[in-house]
């Protein structure tokens, strides 16, 4: 059996491992089409034009064009991220194939063929969804702006650009996959469990107090800066970026002290805090991006609420980014859960009962997603209060901003808890099986 036929057979057999990757690919194709259509459609594009200059300070790019470009780049980056976890779930499979005599080229082609198959399957769905949502956007905008053009007419350029974006993503995935296979030996790929040991790989290690101060400096700037609807964007960027450092380098130290001084004899909290600390460190990039996106996009929505074209573009971008990041966080957390099966199985053998297991899981998940909500929520509440006081937004719109920030983490948190619980219960009831 050739590599191509074998890749098809294995993809059909283990299709569940590719589901989130396929969803990310489909959603990325949909988002790319929508934003390429916005950039190509003169009726949807910003009325302002890109202006150059003798220096970068003199260069001006309309916010709609810039946001559309950034969202497309972000979507492509999320494909690489999803591909990483797709490969991580196939390490044993690749290791066994390597020991069976397959070469580096064969393994690379194996992943490449599966990526092509997934892309071919989801591309029509992604393009169809992109077209339907573009029509929906046309309907809303054209009716509000009294534009008499068929809502079903989309730019051919959007299809062409999306197709070439897909090709570039496939090429990037091929490069990343081949590098992943080349860098990791058989021993690494055969290891199925990880230890809760995180290595700090920062080149420049800033003091922990620096992150805390920067986070509160952002809050101070939000509160005391001279009011304007655009004043919140920069403080959100620096404050929430600092929050990533707080979650990655400050909170784990606090958790460690709590374990030693307060929870050393509490067999529920001791394990929950240990797992929470490790999960935050492993997913800090995604969590930080989520927090920054929530706060900054909320500030942009307030800033552009009077410009319907730009406002709708930001809304679409907000939805796309939050969904992709939510899926990424869920995917990352699920990967960590799979690596903890033996850990929970051993706890069960040591005398922990299912009720205690559920308590450990619930505390960990609640605090994890609670932090995702809490970190940007302070900034968003400040934005809402100041804008309501100055009459730029109403209480209803402000409530929507707060609700939009809270609902996705709550929803993903519930899914994570049920997935976590089912994996653990399945492991302790049926034992650990290596496929």
GROMACS .gro file of C-alpha atoms in nm:
model
  435
    1UNK     CA    1   0.000   0.000   0.000
    2UNK     CA    2   0.141   0.341  -0.102
    3UNK     CA    3   0.176   0.639   0.127
    4UNK     CA    4  -0.122   0.815  -0.032
    5UNK     CA    5  -0.365   0.525   0.017
    6UNK     CA    6  -0.232   0.463   0.367
    7UNK     CA    7  -0.283   0.830   0.461
    8UNK     CA    8  -0.647   0.808   0.342
    9UNK     CA    9  -0.705   0.487   0.538
   10UNK     CA   10  -0.561   0.632   0.860
   11UNK     CA   11  -0.750   0.959   0.820
   12UNK     CA   12  -1.079   0.766   0.791
   13UNK     CA   13  -0.991   0.551   1.088
   14UNK     CA   14  -0.887   0.838   1.317
   15UNK     CA   15  -1.105   1.115   1.179
   16UNK     CA   16  -1.184   1.247   1.530
   17UNK     CA   17  -0.824   1.367   1.567
   18UNK     CA   18  -0.872   1.586   1.259
   19UNK     CA   19  -1.212   1.735   1.345
   20UNK     CA   20  -1.094   2.053   1.518
   21UNK     CA   21  -0.818   2.099   1.261
   22UNK     CA   22  -1.076   2.065   0.983
   23UNK     CA   23  -1.309   2.312   1.158
   24UNK     CA   24  -1.026   2.564   1.196
   25UNK     CA   25  -0.937   2.526   0.829
   26UNK     CA   26  -1.302   2.566   0.722
   27UNK     CA   27  -1.356   2.870   0.943
   28UNK     CA   28  -1.031   3.028   0.821
   29UNK     CA   29  -1.134   2.985   0.457
   30UNK     CA   30  -1.472   3.142   0.537
   31UNK     CA   31  -1.311   3.437   0.720
   32UNK     CA   32  -1.054   3.496   0.445
   33UNK     CA   33  -1.326   3.506   0.181
   34UNK     CA   34  -1.538   3.752   0.383
   35UNK     CA   35  -1.252   3.993   0.440
   36UNK     CA   36  -1.111   3.966   0.089
   37UNK     CA   37  -1.461   4.051  -0.033
   38UNK     CA   38  -1.473   4.353   0.200
   39UNK     CA   39  -1.133   4.473   0.075
   40UNK     CA   40  -1.229   4.425  -0.292
   41UNK     CA   41  -1.583   4.567  -0.274
   42UNK     CA   42  -1.570   4.944  -0.323
   43UNK     CA   43  -1.913   4.976  -0.163
   44UNK     CA   44  -1.788   4.806   0.156
   45UNK     CA   45  -1.434   4.940   0.172
   46UNK     CA   46  -1.357   5.249   0.374
   47UNK     CA   47  -1.419   5.579   0.195
   48UNK     CA   48  -1.069   5.682   0.300
   49UNK     CA   49  -0.768   5.566   0.098
   50UNK     CA   50  -0.424   5.438   0.186
   51UNK     CA   51  -0.179   5.728   0.182
   52UNK     CA   52   0.196   5.693   0.171
   53UNK     CA   53   0.465   5.932   0.290
   54UNK     CA   54   0.836   5.986   0.327
   55UNK     CA   55   0.831   5.802   0.661
   56UNK     CA   56   0.613   5.548   0.839
   57UNK     CA   57   0.470   5.826   1.058
   58UNK     CA   58   0.323   5.989   0.746
   59UNK     CA   59   0.169   5.666   0.619
   60UNK     CA   60  -0.204   5.628   0.674
   61UNK     CA   61  -0.402   5.304   0.636
   62UNK     CA   62  -0.783   5.306   0.690
   63UNK     CA   63  -0.886   5.101   0.991
   64UNK     CA   64  -1.112   4.874   0.781
   65UNK     CA   65  -0.831   4.781   0.542
   66UNK     CA   66  -0.581   4.735   0.823
   67UNK     CA   67  -0.818   4.522   1.032
   68UNK     CA   68  -0.915   4.305   0.736
   69UNK     CA   69  -0.548   4.244   0.657
   70UNK     CA   70  -0.464   4.165   1.021
   71UNK     CA   71  -0.756   3.922   1.056
   72UNK     CA   72  -0.645   3.734   0.742
   73UNK     CA   73  -0.288   3.710   0.877
   74UNK     CA   74  -0.425   3.599   1.214
   75UNK     CA   75  -0.637   3.326   1.051
   76UNK     CA   76  -0.335   3.192   0.864
   77UNK     CA   77  -0.136   3.187   1.189
   78UNK     CA   78  -0.414   2.990   1.360
   79UNK     CA   79  -0.388   2.727   1.086
   80UNK     CA   80  -0.022   2.675   1.178
   81UNK     CA   81  -0.122   2.654   1.543
   82UNK     CA   82  -0.397   2.399   1.470
   83UNK     CA   83  -0.155   2.202   1.256
   84UNK     CA   84   0.086   2.185   1.551
   85UNK     CA   85  -0.174   2.014   1.769
   86UNK     CA   86  -0.284   1.796   1.479
   87UNK     CA   87   0.075   1.672   1.457
   88UNK     CA   88   0.103   1.640   1.836
   89UNK     CA   89  -0.187   1.394   1.833
   90UNK     CA   90  -0.017   1.185   1.565
   91UNK     CA   91   0.327   1.146   1.721
   92UNK     CA   92   0.289   0.776   1.810
   93UNK     CA   93   0.153   0.708   1.466
   94UNK     CA   94   0.450   0.881   1.300
   95UNK     CA   95   0.697   0.707   1.532
   96UNK     CA   96   0.559   0.362   1.448
   97UNK     CA   97   0.573   0.443   1.077
   98UNK     CA   98   0.934   0.557   1.118
   99UNK     CA   99   1.034   0.235   1.294
  100UNK     CA  100   0.862   0.042   1.013
  101UNK     CA  101   1.109   0.181   0.763
  102UNK     CA  102   0.937   0.490   0.623
  103UNK     CA  103   1.173   0.774   0.539
  104UNK     CA  104   1.155   1.140   0.637
  105UNK     CA  105   1.011   1.216   0.291
  106UNK     CA  106   0.743   0.947   0.331
  107UNK     CA  107   0.635   1.087   0.669
  108UNK     CA  108   0.621   1.440   0.529
  109UNK     CA  109   0.415   1.324   0.232
  110UNK     CA  110   0.186   1.133   0.469
  111UNK     CA  111   0.101   1.454   0.658
  112UNK     CA  112   0.088   1.654   0.335
  113UNK     CA  113  -0.165   1.417   0.177
  114UNK     CA  114  -0.388   1.427   0.483
  115UNK     CA  115  -0.372   1.808   0.488
  116UNK     CA  116  -0.466   1.822   0.120
  117UNK     CA  117  -0.758   1.582   0.174
  118UNK     CA  118  -0.890   1.783   0.469
  119UNK     CA  119  -0.853   2.109   0.274
  120UNK     CA  120  -1.033   1.972  -0.033
  121UNK     CA  121  -1.319   1.847   0.186
  122UNK     CA  122  -1.370   2.168   0.385
  123UNK     CA  123  -1.290   2.426   0.116
  124UNK     CA  124  -1.633   2.414  -0.056
  125UNK     CA  125  -1.807   2.444   0.282
  126UNK     CA  126  -1.584   2.733   0.386
  127UNK     CA  127  -1.639   2.919   0.059
  128UNK     CA  128  -2.015   2.859   0.075
  129UNK     CA  129  -2.034   2.988   0.433
  130UNK     CA  130  -1.815   3.284   0.338
  131UNK     CA  131  -2.046   3.366   0.048
  132UNK     CA  132  -2.361   3.334   0.262
  133UNK     CA  133  -2.224   3.556   0.538
  134UNK     CA  134  -2.105   3.806   0.276
  135UNK     CA  135  -2.459   3.818   0.137
  136UNK     CA  136  -2.589   3.872   0.490
  137UNK     CA  137  -2.342   4.158   0.540
  138UNK     CA  138  -2.445   4.309   0.206
  139UNK     CA  139  -2.810   4.292   0.308
  140UNK     CA  140  -2.749   4.476   0.635
  141UNK     CA  141  -2.519   4.740   0.488
  142UNK     CA  142  -2.696   4.805   0.160
  143UNK     CA  143  -3.033   4.847   0.327
  144UNK     CA  144  -2.895   5.090   0.588
  145UNK     CA  145  -2.693   5.289   0.334
  146UNK     CA  146  -2.969   5.287   0.068
  147UNK     CA  147  -2.743   5.120  -0.188
  148UNK     CA  148  -2.940   4.956  -0.469
  149UNK     CA  149  -2.711   4.675  -0.577
  150UNK     CA  150  -2.774   4.300  -0.576
  151UNK     CA  151  -2.675   4.159  -0.239
  152UNK     CA  152  -2.576   3.832  -0.409
  153UNK     CA  153  -2.301   3.994  -0.612
  154UNK     CA  154  -1.955   3.930  -0.466
  155UNK     CA  155  -1.611   4.007  -0.596
  156UNK     CA  156  -1.439   3.746  -0.814
  157UNK     CA  157  -1.118   3.880  -0.665
  158UNK     CA  158  -1.230   3.745  -0.326
  159UNK     CA  159  -1.244   3.389  -0.466
  160UNK     CA  160  -0.904   3.426  -0.636
  161UNK     CA  161  -0.734   3.574  -0.330
  162UNK     CA  162  -0.888   3.312  -0.101
  163UNK     CA  163  -0.765   3.033  -0.328
  164UNK     CA  164  -0.410   3.167  -0.329
  165UNK     CA  165  -0.426   3.214   0.048
  166UNK     CA  166  -0.521   2.848   0.082
  167UNK     CA  167  -0.224   2.749  -0.133
  168UNK     CA  168   0.011   2.959   0.079
  169UNK     CA  169  -0.133   2.805   0.397
  170UNK     CA  170  -0.083   2.453   0.261
  171UNK     CA  171   0.278   2.540   0.171
  172UNK     CA  172   0.336   2.683   0.521
  173UNK     CA  173   0.183   2.376   0.681
  174UNK     CA  174   0.407   2.152   0.469
  175UNK     CA  175   0.717   2.343   0.582
  176UNK     CA  176   0.610   2.336   0.946
  177UNK     CA  177   0.520   1.965   0.935
  178UNK     CA  178   0.847   1.865   0.773
  179UNK     CA  179   1.037   2.071   1.033
  180UNK     CA  180   0.839   1.911   1.316
  181UNK     CA  181   0.914   1.559   1.190
  182UNK     CA  182   1.281   1.642   1.134
  183UNK     CA  183   1.331   1.797   1.481
  184UNK     CA  184   1.170   1.520   1.686
  185UNK     CA  185   1.317   1.173   1.715
  186UNK     CA  186   1.133   0.844   1.765
  187UNK     CA  187   1.180   0.847   2.142
  188UNK     CA  188   1.006   1.185   2.171
  189UNK     CA  189   0.718   1.086   1.945
  190UNK     CA  190   0.661   0.759   2.132
  191UNK     CA  191   0.623   0.942   2.464
  192UNK     CA  192   0.250   0.972   2.527
  193UNK     CA  193   0.243   1.149   2.860
  194UNK     CA  194   0.393   1.474   2.979
  195UNK     CA  195   0.504   1.582   3.323
  196UNK     CA  196   0.383   1.904   3.483
  197UNK     CA  197   0.724   2.065   3.444
  198UNK     CA  198   0.737   2.392   3.257
  199UNK     CA  199   1.066   2.541   3.137
  200UNK     CA  200   1.093   2.919   3.119
  201UNK     CA  201   1.260   2.986   2.782
  202UNK     CA  202   1.261   3.366   2.797
  203UNK     CA  203   1.585   3.527   2.686
  204UNK     CA  204   1.519   3.845   2.885
  205UNK     CA  205   1.358   3.780   3.222
  206UNK     CA  206   1.182   4.089   3.354
  207UNK     CA  207   1.102   4.132   3.726
  208UNK     CA  208   0.761   3.999   3.826
  209UNK     CA  209   0.671   4.339   3.972
  210UNK     CA  210   0.715   4.492   3.625
  211UNK     CA  211   0.417   4.301   3.485
  212UNK     CA  212   0.195   4.394   3.780
  213UNK     CA  213   0.287   4.761   3.757
  214UNK     CA  214   0.234   4.771   3.380
  215UNK     CA  215  -0.109   4.612   3.415
  216UNK     CA  216  -0.220   4.875   3.668
  217UNK     CA  217  -0.057   5.155   3.466
  218UNK     CA  218  -0.292   5.058   3.185
  219UNK     CA  219  -0.589   5.085   3.424
  220UNK     CA  220  -0.470   5.426   3.551
  221UNK     CA  221  -0.434   5.555   3.194
  222UNK     CA  222  -0.783   5.427   3.112
  223UNK     CA  223  -0.934   5.613   3.407
  224UNK     CA  224  -0.740   5.941   3.418
  225UNK     CA  225  -0.650   6.012   3.053
  226UNK     CA  226  -0.834   6.301   2.893
  227UNK     CA  227  -1.151   6.151   2.753
  228UNK     CA  228  -1.198   6.065   2.388
  229UNK     CA  229  -1.349   5.752   2.233
  230UNK     CA  230  -1.011   5.653   2.088
  231UNK     CA  231  -0.806   5.700   2.405
  232UNK     CA  232  -0.867   5.345   2.531
  233UNK     CA  233  -0.691   5.149   2.255
  234UNK     CA  234  -0.328   5.205   2.361
  235UNK     CA  235  -0.383   5.144   2.738
  236UNK     CA  236  -0.567   4.821   2.651
  237UNK     CA  237  -0.272   4.700   2.448
  238UNK     CA  238  -0.008   4.762   2.713
  239UNK     CA  239  -0.222   4.659   3.011
  240UNK     CA  240  -0.355   4.333   2.872
  241UNK     CA  241  -0.013   4.244   2.728
  242UNK     CA  242   0.124   4.285   3.081
  243UNK     CA  243  -0.157   4.061   3.205
  244UNK     CA  244  -0.004   3.779   3.000
  245UNK     CA  245   0.314   3.816   3.201
  246UNK     CA  246   0.114   3.821   3.524
  247UNK     CA  247  -0.062   3.495   3.435
  248UNK     CA  248   0.255   3.329   3.311
  249UNK     CA  249   0.513   3.439   3.568
  250UNK     CA  250   0.339   3.595   3.870
  251UNK     CA  251   0.034   3.378   3.933
  252UNK     CA  252   0.228   3.045   3.922
  253UNK     CA  253   0.455   3.180   4.198
  254UNK     CA  254   0.149   3.277   4.404
  255UNK     CA  255  -0.005   2.934   4.343
  256UNK     CA  256   0.318   2.768   4.456
  257UNK     CA  257   0.316   2.962   4.784
  258UNK     CA  258  -0.053   2.880   4.840
  259UNK     CA  259   0.021   2.510   4.793
  260UNK     CA  260   0.305   2.519   5.044
  261UNK     CA  261   0.138   2.731   5.311
  262UNK     CA  262  -0.238   2.683   5.285
  263UNK     CA  263  -0.330   2.384   5.072
  264UNK     CA  264  -0.049   2.140   5.147
  265UNK     CA  265  -0.292   1.911   5.331
  266UNK     CA  266  -0.593   1.978   5.105
  267UNK     CA  267  -0.591   1.694   4.853
  268UNK     CA  268  -0.845   1.868   4.626
  269UNK     CA  269  -0.704   2.221   4.605
  270UNK     CA  270  -0.344   2.098   4.598
  271UNK     CA  271  -0.397   1.914   4.270
  272UNK     CA  272  -0.634   2.172   4.119
  273UNK     CA  273  -0.388   2.458   4.169
  274UNK     CA  274  -0.097   2.253   4.033
  275UNK     CA  275  -0.289   2.166   3.717
  276UNK     CA  276  -0.421   2.522   3.683
  277UNK     CA  277  -0.073   2.671   3.705
  278UNK     CA  278   0.062   2.432   3.442
  279UNK     CA  279  -0.235   2.486   3.208
  280UNK     CA  280  -0.195   2.863   3.223
  281UNK     CA  281   0.175   2.843   3.141
  282UNK     CA  282   0.120   2.606   2.849
  283UNK     CA  283  -0.158   2.815   2.693
  284UNK     CA  284  -0.041   3.163   2.787
  285UNK     CA  285  -0.003   3.277   2.425
  286UNK     CA  286  -0.362   3.193   2.338
  287UNK     CA  287  -0.499   3.330   2.666
  288UNK     CA  288  -0.305   3.656   2.622
  289UNK     CA  289  -0.422   3.694   2.263
  290UNK     CA  290  -0.780   3.632   2.374
  291UNK     CA  291  -0.757   3.896   2.648
  292UNK     CA  292  -0.592   4.153   2.421
  293UNK     CA  293  -0.843   4.089   2.141
  294UNK     CA  294  -1.143   4.123   2.373
  295UNK     CA  295  -1.029   4.452   2.523
  296UNK     CA  296  -0.890   4.616   2.208
  297UNK     CA  297  -1.181   4.511   1.983
  298UNK     CA  298  -1.428   4.643   2.241
  299UNK     CA  299  -1.243   4.976   2.236
  300UNK     CA  300  -1.251   4.975   1.853
  301UNK     CA  301  -1.626   4.903   1.852
  302UNK     CA  302  -1.687   5.205   2.072
  303UNK     CA  303  -1.452   5.416   1.859
  304UNK     CA  304  -1.620   5.325   1.528
  305UNK     CA  305  -1.985   5.288   1.634
  306UNK     CA  306  -2.083   5.595   1.432
  307UNK     CA  307  -1.936   5.456   1.107
  308UNK     CA  308  -2.149   5.164   0.993
  309UNK     CA  309  -1.904   5.017   0.739
  310UNK     CA  310  -1.610   5.015   0.979
  311UNK     CA  311  -1.829   4.906   1.270
  312UNK     CA  312  -1.959   4.601   1.081
  313UNK     CA  313  -1.604   4.508   0.973
  314UNK     CA  314  -1.488   4.523   1.336
  315UNK     CA  315  -1.786   4.315   1.450
  316UNK     CA  316  -1.706   4.044   1.194
  317UNK     CA  317  -1.337   4.057   1.285
  318UNK     CA  318  -1.421   4.033   1.655
  319UNK     CA  319  -1.640   3.727   1.598
  320UNK     CA  320  -1.381   3.555   1.379
  321UNK     CA  321  -1.092   3.615   1.619
  322UNK     CA  322  -1.287   3.515   1.932
  323UNK     CA  323  -1.419   3.194   1.774
  324UNK     CA  324  -1.075   3.089   1.646
  325UNK     CA  325  -0.909   3.166   1.979
  326UNK     CA  326  -1.186   2.987   2.172
  327UNK     CA  327  -1.142   2.679   1.955
  328UNK     CA  328  -0.765   2.705   1.998
  329UNK     CA  329  -0.791   2.728   2.378
  330UNK     CA  330  -1.031   2.434   2.387
  331UNK     CA  331  -0.804   2.233   2.156
  332UNK     CA  332  -0.496   2.314   2.367
  333UNK     CA  333  -0.670   2.231   2.694
  334UNK     CA  334  -0.804   1.904   2.551
  335UNK     CA  335  -0.451   1.804   2.450
  336UNK     CA  336  -0.333   1.864   2.807
  337UNK     CA  337  -0.626   1.662   2.941
  338UNK     CA  338  -0.533   1.365   2.723
  339UNK     CA  339  -0.185   1.376   2.872
  340UNK     CA  340  -0.325   1.354   3.227
  341UNK     CA  341  -0.509   1.025   3.191
  342UNK     CA  342  -0.239   0.821   3.367
  343UNK     CA  343  -0.213   1.089   3.637
  344UNK     CA  344  -0.583   1.059   3.724
  345UNK     CA  345  -0.575   0.683   3.687
  346UNK     CA  346  -0.297   0.673   3.949
  347UNK     CA  347  -0.496   0.902   4.178
  348UNK     CA  348  -0.786   0.660   4.149
  349UNK     CA  349  -0.559   0.373   4.248
  350UNK     CA  350  -0.437   0.575   4.547
  351UNK     CA  351  -0.790   0.608   4.680
  352UNK     CA  352  -0.941   0.915   4.519
  353UNK     CA  353  -1.310   0.864   4.436
  354UNK     CA  354  -1.501   1.000   4.135
  355UNK     CA  355  -1.662   1.276   4.340
  356UNK     CA  356  -1.321   1.409   4.439
  357UNK     CA  357  -1.201   1.386   4.079
  358UNK     CA  358  -1.495   1.599   3.965
  359UNK     CA  359  -1.419   1.859   4.233
  360UNK     CA  360  -1.056   1.880   4.119
  361UNK     CA  361  -1.165   1.924   3.759
  362UNK     CA  362  -1.439   2.180   3.831
  363UNK     CA  363  -1.213   2.402   4.046
  364UNK     CA  364  -0.938   2.396   3.785
  365UNK     CA  365  -1.169   2.475   3.491
  366UNK     CA  366  -1.366   2.746   3.677
  367UNK     CA  367  -1.052   2.934   3.781
  368UNK     CA  368  -0.888   2.892   3.439
  369UNK     CA  369  -1.179   3.040   3.244
  370UNK     CA  370  -1.255   3.281   3.526
  371UNK     CA  371  -0.912   3.438   3.472
  372UNK     CA  372  -0.976   3.460   3.097
  373UNK     CA  373  -1.294   3.654   3.174
  374UNK     CA  374  -1.161   3.867   3.461
  375UNK     CA  375  -0.836   4.001   3.308
  376UNK     CA  376  -0.991   4.196   3.016
  377UNK     CA  377  -1.325   4.253   3.192
  378UNK     CA  378  -1.180   4.526   3.417
  379UNK     CA  379  -1.069   4.721   3.111
  380UNK     CA  380  -1.398   4.672   2.929
  381UNK     CA  381  -1.599   4.786   3.233
  382UNK     CA  382  -1.386   5.104   3.252
  383UNK     CA  383  -1.448   5.168   2.882
  384UNK     CA  384  -1.823   5.117   2.923
  385UNK     CA  385  -1.852   5.337   3.235
  386UNK     CA  386  -1.652   5.628   3.090
  387UNK     CA  387  -1.835   5.616   2.757
  388UNK     CA  388  -2.175   5.596   2.927
  389UNK     CA  389  -2.089   5.890   3.153
  390UNK     CA  390  -1.989   6.102   2.851
  391UNK     CA  391  -2.294   5.991   2.654
  392UNK     CA  392  -2.111   5.817   2.369
  393UNK     CA  393  -2.284   5.485   2.427
  394UNK     CA  394  -2.599   5.372   2.605
  395UNK     CA  395  -2.628   5.126   2.890
  396UNK     CA  396  -2.773   4.865   2.654
  397UNK     CA  397  -2.475   4.879   2.416
  398UNK     CA  398  -2.235   4.873   2.711
  399UNK     CA  399  -2.410   4.567   2.853
  400UNK     CA  400  -2.374   4.393   2.518
  401UNK     CA  401  -1.998   4.461   2.518
  402UNK     CA  402  -1.963   4.309   2.865
  403UNK     CA  403  -2.184   4.010   2.779
  404UNK     CA  404  -1.995   3.941   2.455
  405UNK     CA  405  -1.669   3.929   2.651
  406UNK     CA  406  -1.810   3.685   2.908
  407UNK     CA  407  -2.026   3.444   2.707
  408UNK     CA  408  -1.761   3.269   2.488
  409UNK     CA  409  -1.533   3.169   2.783
  410UNK     CA  410  -1.835   3.047   2.982
  411UNK     CA  411  -1.956   2.839   2.687
  412UNK     CA  412  -1.611   2.694   2.614
  413UNK     CA  413  -1.557   2.638   2.987
  414UNK     CA  414  -1.871   2.425   3.009
  415UNK     CA  415  -1.758   2.221   2.706
  416UNK     CA  416  -1.410   2.182   2.856
  417UNK     CA  417  -1.549   2.063   3.191
  418UNK     CA  418  -1.767   1.795   3.032
  419UNK     CA  419  -1.487   1.684   2.799
  420UNK     CA  420  -1.237   1.678   3.089
  421UNK     CA  421  -1.474   1.483   3.312
  422UNK     CA  422  -1.561   1.227   3.043
  423UNK     CA  423  -1.195   1.164   2.955
  424UNK     CA  424  -1.098   1.117   3.321
  425UNK     CA  425  -1.394   0.894   3.405
  426UNK     CA  426  -1.334   0.684   3.095
  427UNK     CA  427  -0.968   0.643   3.196
  428UNK     CA  428  -1.042   0.532   3.553
  429UNK     CA  429  -1.332   0.305   3.456
  430UNK     CA  430  -1.176   0.134   3.155
  431UNK     CA  431  -0.808   0.173   3.233
  432UNK     CA  432  -0.545   0.330   3.010
  433UNK     CA  433  -0.528   0.194   2.656
  434UNK     CA  434  -0.253   0.281   2.411
  435UNK     CA  435  -0.375   0.287   2.056
   0.00000   0.00000   0.00000
